[in-house]
């Protein structure tokens, strides 16, 4: 008897399995209502809002400088990237130009943040699929970056040392040897990941061909970042719409046309190498000088004007839309274009028709941060 | 014989006789708490940035929570006895956390990790965050920090250990 006939003769009801909101594999507080037909996913309803902390509303009652620490708590895995997007948006609004040295320090810290975020993504992907050992390798290497963050900002995870016009203080002396050592050791670390994760047959079988996202769908849903590049579309804001001083550095944008979870994993590993290249160039050409531009003590928007600034965050296009009111030191309205939120939209589509186990693979490789998705 | 407290136990002649013959006398509660305090099973509950530090505390070889015996993170509240309330308790999350806590079997403890869980932290001004987890749950230990360092989490857990053993 064929399989089709069998299902025809034994009709089964759809049933719902709730994943979350308290669940280790949801990467934060998300609730996934999964409608199942046997083991096959018919539909996934993503319910968000469990980490909604009203950040956008709080922004309206904080001055431009006071809001910087809140941005770090949006995407808490990539410490310096959201503050970078926010400070650059405010600089655009207020016509402030950061100093040369500050620009370099920002790039160095932003790329270290990207590496730390990708390492945790790879590690938690392995952890979600049951490879605890592989996760420990990634977390071990990420600790080196945490040490550097602590040297610079005194805070391991969410250092808010970026300011409008520059950075709050200079890099300490012991930062440079630590950064150089990390860059030197990164290829060896990646070899280890390839040995432990990439070469693992179980992991390959659980990633290859799972959660295929076509280029057209990715573009239609507005997916950005490594997920879009893994679907074969060549787009990186660092190269295509350079912000800060990214146009001075040579780096490649890794592309994979696979579109599946395997491609999303490989693109992230490849991005580690490219981030390290950028950091190396920035360290080599780090100029001397002031670390912060001369800014008025109270930053006030000069006129009624709205700005949008986007950067290539570790998750995708992170944008800050600020409506400034003339003579006010607070934003009239602030909106965050959160890549995690927009990337999560494709989850029901890429899960449809897959096995239940692939839900975990898909959410881990889409790499959403719920703090950013819910804001 | 009736033993009221620890002093009685030391002075009692029968107990002395037993101990001289290799029999150890204590209370059930004491020996249970001795075991409980050395092997908390924390619930894998996560809401924001603090759980990342919890993951690092549990997963990174540098910190290694297992040396205290607290490494058995459980995903099911029915298997856990310690709720590490990490991250802000939002209005939408509050009934969920409360329900998860009710599902945990007694005896159970709650550790508030981070400023958000203690008082709402930086998001206290917001419309959607509770001013601290203690408005819905009884909290045993408060560990401040934004986010909490893994060392601070260990310190909080060791304070809880002292509390469970009756030393605090």
XYZ file of C-alpha atoms in Angstrom:
543
model
C 0.000 0.000 0.000
C 1.407 3.408 -0.881
C 1.935 6.044 1.763
C -0.753 8.278 0.244
C -3.363 5.575 0.467
C -2.392 4.836 4.056
C -2.933 8.433 5.137
C -6.177 8.510 3.206
C -7.437 5.505 5.080
C -6.234 6.635 8.479
C -7.061 10.319 8.677
C -5.457 12.044 11.641
C -6.320 15.331 13.269
C -3.931 18.218 13.351
C -2.631 18.951 16.788
C -0.783 21.858 18.323
C 2.544 21.733 20.096
C 3.552 24.855 21.955
C 7.233 25.724 21.980
C 7.885 28.433 24.491
C 7.575 31.073 25.777
C 9.831 29.510 28.387
C 11.985 27.195 26.336
C 15.730 26.887 25.893
C 15.671 26.738 22.100
C 13.571 29.807 21.393
C 16.520 32.173 21.933
C 14.559 34.277 24.362
C 10.907 34.587 25.178
C 9.034 33.638 22.031
C 6.015 31.435 21.742
C 5.840 29.169 18.699
C 2.480 27.530 18.216
C 3.229 24.670 15.897
C 0.360 22.936 14.112
C 1.450 19.397 13.382
C 0.154 16.629 11.163
C 1.903 13.651 12.684
C 5.509 14.764 12.595
C 5.078 17.229 9.739
C 4.696 20.944 10.450
C 1.567 22.373 8.845
C 1.901 25.853 10.255
C 3.873 27.818 12.812
C 2.412 30.839 14.543
C 5.093 33.030 16.085
C 3.769 34.926 19.079
C 5.984 37.751 20.207
C 5.882 40.422 22.875
C 7.175 38.508 25.871
C 10.287 40.685 25.986
C 8.566 43.903 24.951
C 10.116 46.528 27.212
C 8.686 49.636 25.508
C 12.132 50.831 24.500
C 10.828 53.042 21.703
C 8.550 54.874 24.127
C 11.291 55.210 26.751
C 13.440 56.890 24.061
C 11.001 59.793 23.971
C 11.734 60.628 27.611
C 15.518 60.220 27.482
C 18.063 62.628 26.058
C 20.055 61.497 23.041
C 23.024 60.457 25.196
C 20.943 58.822 27.911
C 19.380 56.460 25.394
C 22.677 54.873 24.270
C 22.712 52.112 26.956
C 19.160 51.101 26.006
C 20.220 50.432 22.426
C 22.837 47.947 23.657
C 20.060 46.062 25.420
C 18.149 45.583 22.182
C 20.514 43.184 20.490
C 22.448 42.073 23.520
C 24.559 39.526 21.663
C 26.391 42.071 19.554
C 27.386 44.649 22.161
C 28.611 47.585 20.066
C 26.546 47.323 16.894
C 23.203 48.824 18.021
C 24.888 51.763 19.810
C 26.880 52.322 16.621
C 23.700 52.521 14.557
C 22.054 54.842 17.070
C 24.983 57.216 17.576
C 25.500 57.486 13.829
C 21.809 58.248 13.359
C 21.981 60.993 15.997
C 25.134 62.356 14.380
C 23.266 62.519 11.089
C 20.448 64.406 12.803
C 22.695 66.866 14.619
C 25.356 67.274 11.910
C 28.193 66.075 14.111
C 31.242 64.436 12.600
C 33.175 61.997 14.777
C 36.946 62.186 14.930
C 39.127 59.959 12.803
C 40.446 57.875 15.698
C 36.950 57.389 17.099
C 35.789 56.043 13.736
C 38.532 53.423 13.764
C 37.864 52.425 17.375
C 34.180 52.077 16.560
C 34.915 49.829 13.572
C 37.225 47.626 15.649
C 34.669 47.224 18.425
C 31.787 46.728 15.982
C 33.582 43.930 14.179
C 34.533 42.246 17.453
C 30.855 42.442 18.396
C 29.933 40.783 15.116
C 32.424 37.979 15.756
C 31.090 37.462 19.278
C 27.499 37.344 18.031
C 28.301 34.873 15.253
C 30.283 32.680 17.643
C 27.319 32.481 19.964
C 25.002 31.790 17.020
C 27.163 28.888 15.852
C 27.572 27.633 19.393
C 23.892 27.764 20.274
C 23.027 26.150 16.934
C 25.214 23.223 17.912
C 23.757 23.239 21.421
C 20.180 23.210 20.103
C 21.009 20.222 17.935
C 22.490 18.396 20.897
C 26.201 19.009 20.360
C 27.066 20.466 23.761
C 30.817 20.067 23.279
C 30.818 22.179 20.118
C 29.060 24.980 21.973
C 31.739 24.995 24.639
C 34.453 25.602 22.008
C 32.622 28.659 20.697
C 31.868 30.062 24.151
C 35.480 29.543 25.172
C 36.763 31.626 22.262
C 34.067 34.228 22.765
C 35.405 34.801 26.277
C 38.512 36.385 24.745
C 36.301 39.040 23.150
C 34.440 39.500 26.422
C 37.814 40.149 28.082
C 38.610 42.816 25.519
C 35.203 44.434 26.040
C 35.897 44.491 29.737
C 39.264 46.178 29.206
C 37.631 48.847 27.063
C 34.315 49.486 28.748
C 34.436 47.732 32.112
C 31.422 45.639 31.093
C 31.550 42.165 29.659
C 28.506 42.066 27.455
C 26.847 45.407 26.839
C 29.457 48.067 26.780
C 27.874 51.426 26.004
C 31.101 53.332 25.522
C 30.099 54.838 22.195
C 29.071 58.488 22.365
C 27.610 60.931 19.936
C 30.709 62.308 18.228
C 33.095 59.553 19.197
C 33.747 57.217 22.078
C 33.866 57.871 25.811
C 37.464 56.877 26.371
C 40.479 55.556 24.535
C 41.452 51.931 24.101
C 43.713 50.764 26.939
C 47.287 49.680 26.231
C 46.664 46.003 26.923
C 43.853 45.926 24.359
C 46.160 45.881 21.326
C 48.139 42.706 22.150
C 44.887 40.938 23.108
C 43.221 41.967 19.844
C 46.248 40.928 17.777
C 46.402 37.595 19.537
C 42.732 36.918 18.892
C 43.093 37.762 15.194
C 46.134 35.503 14.979
C 44.384 32.612 16.693
C 41.079 32.918 14.846
C 42.060 30.682 11.865
C 43.008 27.929 14.319
C 39.684 28.343 16.131
C 37.798 28.103 12.847
C 39.702 24.919 11.999
C 38.452 23.538 15.289
C 34.863 24.507 14.506
C 35.185 22.830 11.132
C 36.470 19.706 12.850
C 33.815 19.655 15.560
C 30.746 21.116 13.821
C 31.184 21.225 10.046
C 32.684 17.765 9.859
C 30.071 16.190 12.082
C 27.871 13.948 9.997
C 24.864 14.216 12.300
C 24.984 17.988 12.132
C 25.363 17.921 8.366
C 22.307 15.747 7.978
C 20.278 18.001 10.239
C 21.343 21.163 8.409
C 21.658 20.258 4.714
C 18.514 20.925 2.725
C 16.601 22.057 5.799
C 14.639 25.314 5.775
C 15.336 26.267 2.189
C 14.737 29.970 1.569
C 14.783 31.093 -2.048
C 16.259 34.442 -3.087
C 12.858 35.716 -4.260
C 11.171 34.850 -0.979
C 14.009 36.313 1.064
C 13.742 39.580 -0.839
C 9.956 39.608 -0.697
C 9.969 39.203 3.067
C 12.721 41.768 3.565
C 15.231 39.337 5.017
C 18.673 40.857 5.401
C 22.082 40.006 6.753
C 23.707 36.569 6.702
C 20.323 34.948 6.050
C 19.887 36.891 2.806
C 23.472 36.249 1.743
C 22.978 32.557 2.393
C 20.065 32.701 -0.047
C 22.432 33.821 -2.760
C 21.762 37.565 -2.841
C 24.862 39.718 -2.730
C 24.001 42.567 -0.376
C 26.020 43.960 2.485
C 25.438 47.500 3.709
C 29.069 47.778 4.747
C 30.022 47.549 1.078
C 26.928 48.749 -0.794
C 26.076 51.802 1.330
C 29.188 52.331 3.433
C 28.715 54.077 6.741
C 31.508 55.388 8.942
C 34.784 54.508 7.272
C 33.971 51.066 5.909
C 34.841 52.197 2.382
C 38.529 52.251 3.370
C 38.793 48.562 4.153
C 39.173 45.592 1.868
C 36.909 42.671 2.627
C 34.792 40.182 0.785
C 31.113 39.491 1.240
C 30.594 35.738 1.607
C 27.726 34.418 -0.469
C 26.169 30.984 -0.563
C 23.456 30.053 -3.006
C 22.234 27.073 -1.000
C 19.558 28.945 0.947
C 19.298 26.183 3.521
C 20.371 26.006 7.152
C 23.740 24.632 6.094
C 24.389 27.702 3.921
C 23.340 30.045 6.719
C 25.802 28.332 9.020
C 28.668 28.437 6.513
C 28.107 32.110 5.682
C 28.437 33.008 9.354
C 31.673 31.057 9.724
C 33.045 32.805 6.646
C 32.035 36.203 8.041
C 34.222 35.595 11.074
C 37.252 35.608 8.758
C 36.182 38.777 6.975
C 35.508 40.629 10.241
C 38.964 39.660 11.428
C 40.401 41.065 8.191
C 38.688 44.399 8.809
C 39.925 44.541 12.413
C 43.473 43.788 11.305
C 43.428 46.604 8.740
C 41.903 49.012 11.268
C 44.496 48.152 13.909
C 47.291 48.672 11.377
C 46.062 52.102 10.311
C 44.734 53.362 13.656
C 45.554 57.109 13.720
C 46.418 59.183 16.756
C 44.180 62.038 17.822
C 41.102 62.960 19.790
C 38.606 60.242 20.610
C 35.554 62.471 20.673
C 34.520 65.476 18.616
C 33.661 68.754 20.326
C 29.970 68.484 21.021
C 27.701 70.752 23.052
C 26.972 69.417 26.529
C 23.285 69.200 25.792
C 22.576 67.808 22.365
C 19.600 69.489 20.749
C 18.062 68.844 17.372
C 18.547 71.959 15.242
C 15.283 71.686 13.303
C 12.250 69.526 12.748
C 13.871 66.772 10.804
C 13.765 63.025 10.584
C 16.689 60.781 9.788
C 17.081 57.122 9.027
C 20.414 55.413 9.411
C 21.062 51.761 8.814
C 24.060 49.576 9.482
C 24.909 45.975 8.763
C 24.325 44.415 12.155
C 25.215 40.821 12.868
C 21.569 39.906 12.221
C 20.925 42.102 9.202
C 19.952 45.658 8.418
C 19.603 47.462 11.733
C 18.099 50.893 11.276
C 17.219 53.756 13.573
C 14.562 56.211 12.446
C 14.616 59.329 14.592
C 12.169 62.194 14.383
C 13.827 65.219 15.935
C 11.908 68.275 17.122
C 13.562 71.695 16.820
C 15.358 72.782 19.999
C 14.542 69.597 21.903
C 17.142 67.336 23.456
C 14.994 64.239 23.106
C 13.719 62.458 20.030
C 10.097 63.192 19.230
C 9.702 59.620 18.030
C 12.131 56.778 17.549
C 11.691 53.585 15.611
C 14.020 50.628 15.378
C 14.075 48.585 12.211
C 14.996 45.343 13.909
C 16.419 42.666 11.591
C 15.526 39.847 13.992
C 11.849 40.760 13.836
C 11.776 40.887 10.068
C 13.865 37.746 9.620
C 11.499 35.844 11.910
C 8.677 36.389 9.418
C 9.997 33.666 7.141
C 10.014 31.050 9.901
C 6.484 29.709 9.227
C 7.221 29.543 5.501
C 10.512 27.658 5.709
C 9.134 25.307 8.365
C 6.027 24.310 6.421
C 6.164 20.680 5.374
C 9.312 19.996 7.371
C 9.697 17.683 10.321
C 9.184 19.057 13.813
C 12.899 18.763 14.630
C 13.681 21.173 11.785
C 11.845 23.961 13.598
C 14.698 24.121 16.093
C 17.300 24.088 13.313
C 15.492 26.852 11.466
C 15.074 29.177 14.404
C 18.699 28.634 15.412
C 20.044 29.410 11.941
C 17.774 32.424 11.436
C 19.465 33.642 14.626
C 16.830 36.005 15.983
C 17.374 37.922 19.205
C 14.018 38.342 20.836
C 15.116 41.406 22.765
C 15.513 43.113 19.435
C 12.432 41.628 17.820
C 10.145 42.709 20.668
C 12.066 45.874 21.589
C 14.496 10.782 74.411
C 13.342 14.158 73.120
C 15.840 16.283 71.266
C 14.857 19.906 70.768
C 17.947 21.461 69.205
C 21.549 20.893 68.218
C 22.857 21.540 71.739
C 20.676 18.714 73.061
C 22.102 16.404 70.434
C 25.650 17.084 71.541
C 24.961 16.640 75.234
C 22.650 13.663 75.145
C 24.268 10.575 76.625
C 22.457 8.143 74.329
C 23.614 10.042 71.290
C 27.165 10.038 72.593
C 26.985 6.307 73.040
C 25.681 5.875 69.504
C 28.351 8.136 68.035
C 31.083 6.267 69.859
C 29.826 3.158 68.092
C 29.942 4.790 64.657
C 26.291 5.849 64.350
C 25.709 9.371 63.129
C 22.694 11.297 64.446
C 21.127 14.242 62.678
C 17.782 15.604 61.458
C 16.221 14.551 58.197
C 15.701 18.206 57.240
C 19.315 18.948 57.817
C 20.627 16.164 55.669
C 18.085 16.848 52.931
C 18.981 20.519 52.891
C 22.640 19.556 52.823
C 21.919 17.722 49.589
C 19.573 20.339 48.151
C 21.992 23.193 48.721
C 24.727 21.368 46.834
C 22.715 20.393 43.794
C 20.249 23.028 42.695
C 18.572 22.192 39.426
C 18.003 25.594 37.856
C 15.146 26.073 35.427
C 16.160 27.044 31.912
C 14.159 30.255 31.832
C 15.407 33.130 29.749
C 14.110 36.522 28.900
C 16.883 38.902 27.910
C 20.598 39.613 28.260
C 21.182 38.006 31.682
C 20.514 34.448 30.423
C 23.449 34.866 28.041
C 25.666 35.302 31.075
C 23.878 32.335 32.649
C 24.668 30.272 29.548
C 28.284 31.395 29.730
C 28.377 30.602 33.459
C 27.062 27.141 32.706
C 28.798 26.482 29.411
C 32.129 28.273 29.378
C 35.075 26.238 30.566
C 36.392 29.289 32.377
C 33.464 29.542 34.783
C 32.174 25.985 34.974
C 29.116 26.028 37.195
C 29.516 22.265 37.643
C 32.156 22.727 40.326
C 29.347 23.838 42.637
C 27.000 21.107 41.470
C 24.458 23.453 39.868
C 24.983 22.482 36.235
C 21.805 20.471 35.704
C 19.733 23.065 33.847
C 16.271 21.657 33.281
C 13.840 22.756 30.612
C 10.808 21.463 32.496
C 9.670 23.296 35.626
C 8.596 19.986 37.151
C 12.199 18.843 37.309
C 13.686 22.086 38.581
C 13.901 23.529 42.062
C 15.547 26.885 41.378
C 13.985 29.558 39.196
C 16.670 31.993 38.096
C 14.493 34.952 37.228
C 16.757 36.506 34.621
C 15.616 39.479 32.636
C 12.708 41.891 32.882
C 9.293 40.570 33.864
C 7.024 42.098 31.258
C 3.273 42.275 31.569
C 2.897 39.530 28.991
C 5.514 37.319 30.610
C 4.290 37.775 34.210
C 1.457 35.176 34.109
C 3.783 32.751 32.325
C 6.504 33.081 34.943
C 3.969 32.780 37.721
C 2.576 29.616 36.155
C 6.024 28.144 35.614
C 6.836 28.834 39.259
C 3.596 27.188 40.393
C 4.461 24.105 38.348
C 7.751 23.664 40.174
C 7.674 21.140 42.991
C 8.370 22.185 46.576
C 10.859 22.998 47.966
C 11.728 25.704 45.449
C 13.679 28.897 45.429
C 13.807 31.999 43.273
C 16.944 33.955 42.476
C 16.405 37.395 40.932
C 19.235 37.876 38.469
C 19.935 41.379 37.291
C 18.477 44.805 37.849
C 15.441 44.161 35.649
C 14.297 41.249 37.797
C 15.026 43.161 40.998
C 13.333 46.461 40.268
C 12.560 46.795 36.590
C 16.043 48.184 36.053
C 16.464 50.623 33.189
C 13.049 49.687 31.814
C 11.211 50.724 34.942
C 10.010 53.837 33.140
C 8.356 51.759 30.467
C 4.674 50.896 30.376
C 5.145 47.160 29.923
C 7.633 46.106 32.616
C 6.801 45.139 36.199
C 8.768 46.999 38.873
C 10.606 43.867 39.928
C 9.883 40.172 40.042
C 9.023 40.328 43.762
C 5.634 41.768 42.866
C 4.583 38.301 41.648
C 7.031 35.818 43.213
C 8.742 35.410 46.587
C 12.404 36.013 45.909
C 15.170 34.512 48.035
C 18.308 36.096 46.668
C 18.803 39.314 44.704
C 21.880 39.545 42.469
C 22.332 43.032 41.028
C 24.110 43.812 37.769
C 23.212 44.798 34.242
C 23.915 42.162 33.125
C 25.103 40.067 36.048
C 28.616 38.687 35.726
C 28.945 34.901 36.000
C 30.993 35.334 39.186
C 28.195 37.385 40.714
C 25.695 34.681 39.794
C 27.870 32.120 41.562
C 28.032 34.370 44.595
C 24.263 34.636 44.612
C 23.905 30.876 44.354
C 26.333 30.343 47.214
C 24.332 32.818 49.311
C 21.252 30.777 48.494
C 23.139 27.656 49.517
C 23.859 29.244 52.892
C 20.195 30.184 53.190
C 19.007 26.670 52.412
C 21.390 25.231 54.983
C 20.025 27.632 57.570
C 23.207 29.635 57.903
C 21.609 32.900 56.729
